[in-house]
Coordinates of C-alpha atoms in Angstrom, one line a residue:
M1 CA 0.0 0.0 0.0
S2 CA 1.4 3.4 -0.9
A3 CA 1.9 6.2 1.6
A4 CA -0.8 8.3 -0.1
T5 CA -3.4 5.6 0.1
S6 CA -2.6 5.0 3.8
R7 CA -2.9 8.7 4.6
S8 CA -6.3 9.0 2.9
A9 CA -7.6 5.9 4.7
N10 CA -6.5 7.4 8.0
A11 CA -8.2 10.7 7.1
V12 CA -11.6 9.0 6.6
Q13 CA -11.7 7.6 10.1
P14 CA -11.9 11.0 11.9
V15 CA -14.5 12.2 9.4
G16 CA -16.6 9.1 10.0
R17 CA -16.4 9.6 13.8
L18 CA -17.4 13.2 13.4
L19 CA -20.4 12.3 11.3
F20 CA -21.4 9.6 13.8
F21 CA -21.0 12.1 16.7
L22 CA -23.2 14.7 14.9
F23 CA -25.8 12.2 14.1
A24 CA -25.9 10.9 17.7
V25 CA -26.2 14.5 19.1
G26 CA -29.0 15.3 16.7
A27 CA -30.9 12.1 17.6
I28 CA -30.6 12.9 21.3
A29 CA -31.8 16.5 20.8
V30 CA -34.8 15.3 18.8
L31 CA -35.7 12.6 21.3
T32 CA -35.3 14.7 24.4
A33 CA -37.0 17.9 23.0
P34 CA -40.0 19.0 25.1
A35 CA -43.4 18.0 23.8
F36 CA -45.7 20.9 23.0
A37 CA -49.3 20.8 21.8
H38 CA -50.2 22.9 18.9
D39 CA -52.5 25.9 19.1
A40 CA -56.1 26.5 18.1
K41 CA -56.5 29.5 15.9
P42 CA -57.7 32.8 17.4
T43 CA -61.4 33.4 17.6
A44 CA -63.6 36.2 18.8
A45 CA -64.0 34.4 22.1
K46 CA -60.2 33.7 22.4
P47 CA -58.4 36.3 20.4
Q48 CA -55.0 34.9 21.5
G49 CA -56.0 31.4 20.6
W50 CA -55.4 28.5 23.0
S51 CA -53.3 25.3 23.2
Y52 CA -54.7 21.8 22.7
P53 CA -53.6 19.6 25.6
F54 CA -50.8 17.2 24.6
A55 CA -52.9 14.3 25.7
C56 CA -55.3 15.1 22.9
C57 CA -52.9 16.0 20.2
A58 CA -49.6 15.1 18.8
N59 CA -49.1 18.4 17.0
Y60 CA -51.4 17.6 14.1
D61 CA -54.4 15.6 15.4
C62 CA -56.7 18.5 16.5
R63 CA -58.6 21.1 14.5
A64 CA -61.6 23.3 14.6
T65 CA -64.6 21.7 12.9
H66 CA -66.8 23.1 10.2
T67 CA -70.5 23.6 10.7
G68 CA -72.4 20.3 10.7
E69 CA -69.3 18.2 11.2
V70 CA -70.2 17.4 14.8
L71 CA -73.9 17.0 15.6
E72 CA -75.4 17.1 19.0
K73 CA -78.0 14.3 19.3
P74 CA -79.7 12.6 22.2
E75 CA -77.3 9.7 22.1
G76 CA -74.3 12.0 22.1
Y77 CA -72.1 13.9 19.7
V78 CA -72.1 12.4 16.3
I79 CA -69.0 12.9 14.0
A80 CA -70.7 13.3 10.6
G81 CA -67.7 12.1 8.5
T82 CA -67.2 8.8 10.4
G83 CA -70.6 8.2 12.1
E84 CA -68.8 7.8 15.4
V85 CA -71.0 8.6 18.4
V86 CA -69.2 10.1 21.4
P87 CA -71.5 10.0 24.5
M88 CA -71.8 13.3 26.3
S89 CA -70.5 11.7 29.5
D90 CA -67.4 10.3 27.8
K91 CA -64.1 11.3 29.3
R92 CA -62.9 12.4 25.8
V93 CA -65.5 15.3 25.8
K94 CA -63.9 18.5 27.0
D95 CA -65.2 22.0 27.5
S96 CA -64.2 24.2 24.5
P97 CA -62.3 27.3 25.7
D98 CA -63.6 29.3 22.7
G99 CA -67.1 28.0 22.4
D100 CA -66.5 26.2 19.1
F101 CA -66.3 22.5 18.3
H102 CA -62.7 21.1 18.0
W103 CA -62.1 17.5 17.0
C104 CA -58.9 15.6 17.8
A105 CA -58.7 12.3 16.0
H106 CA -56.0 9.8 14.9
Q107 CA -54.8 10.6 11.4
A108 CA -53.4 7.2 10.3
G109 CA -53.2 3.6 11.2
L110 CA -55.9 1.2 12.4
D111 CA -57.5 4.0 14.6
A112 CA -57.6 6.6 11.7
G113 CA -60.6 8.8 12.2
K114 CA -61.3 7.7 15.8
T115 CA -61.8 10.5 18.3
I116 CA -59.1 11.2 20.9
C117 CA -60.7 14.4 22.3
L118 CA -63.7 16.4 21.4
F119 CA -64.0 20.0 22.6
V120 CA -67.6 21.1 22.7
P121 CA -69.3 24.4 23.4
P122 CA -71.8 24.8 26.2
R123 CA -74.8 22.6 25.5
S124 CA -77.9 24.0 23.8
Y125 CA -81.1 24.3 25.8

């Protein structure tokens, strides 16, 4: 083996170690980053917006609903798109800070479309 080949082979080792070190530091930073829930958009009732609890949302599972997407029926809240019924006494039902419906549901996998949390306005009389 020539001296030039030996030197270039030795130079690769520190570069490989550096790349491994940077990858490990990046992975640790991502895995230990604090978990924050994302925010609901500002409304007239909550001009500053509000944060969905992390237990309900993994940064993309929650959103405000459109009119008619969640229906209040005697059997509970019916999610129009899936037909799922969430009883009014269910622990997934939460008071809506802004008086609007907000639906948190799994976005993928076997549970796609299943309700995690449902934020509801005060009940109608």
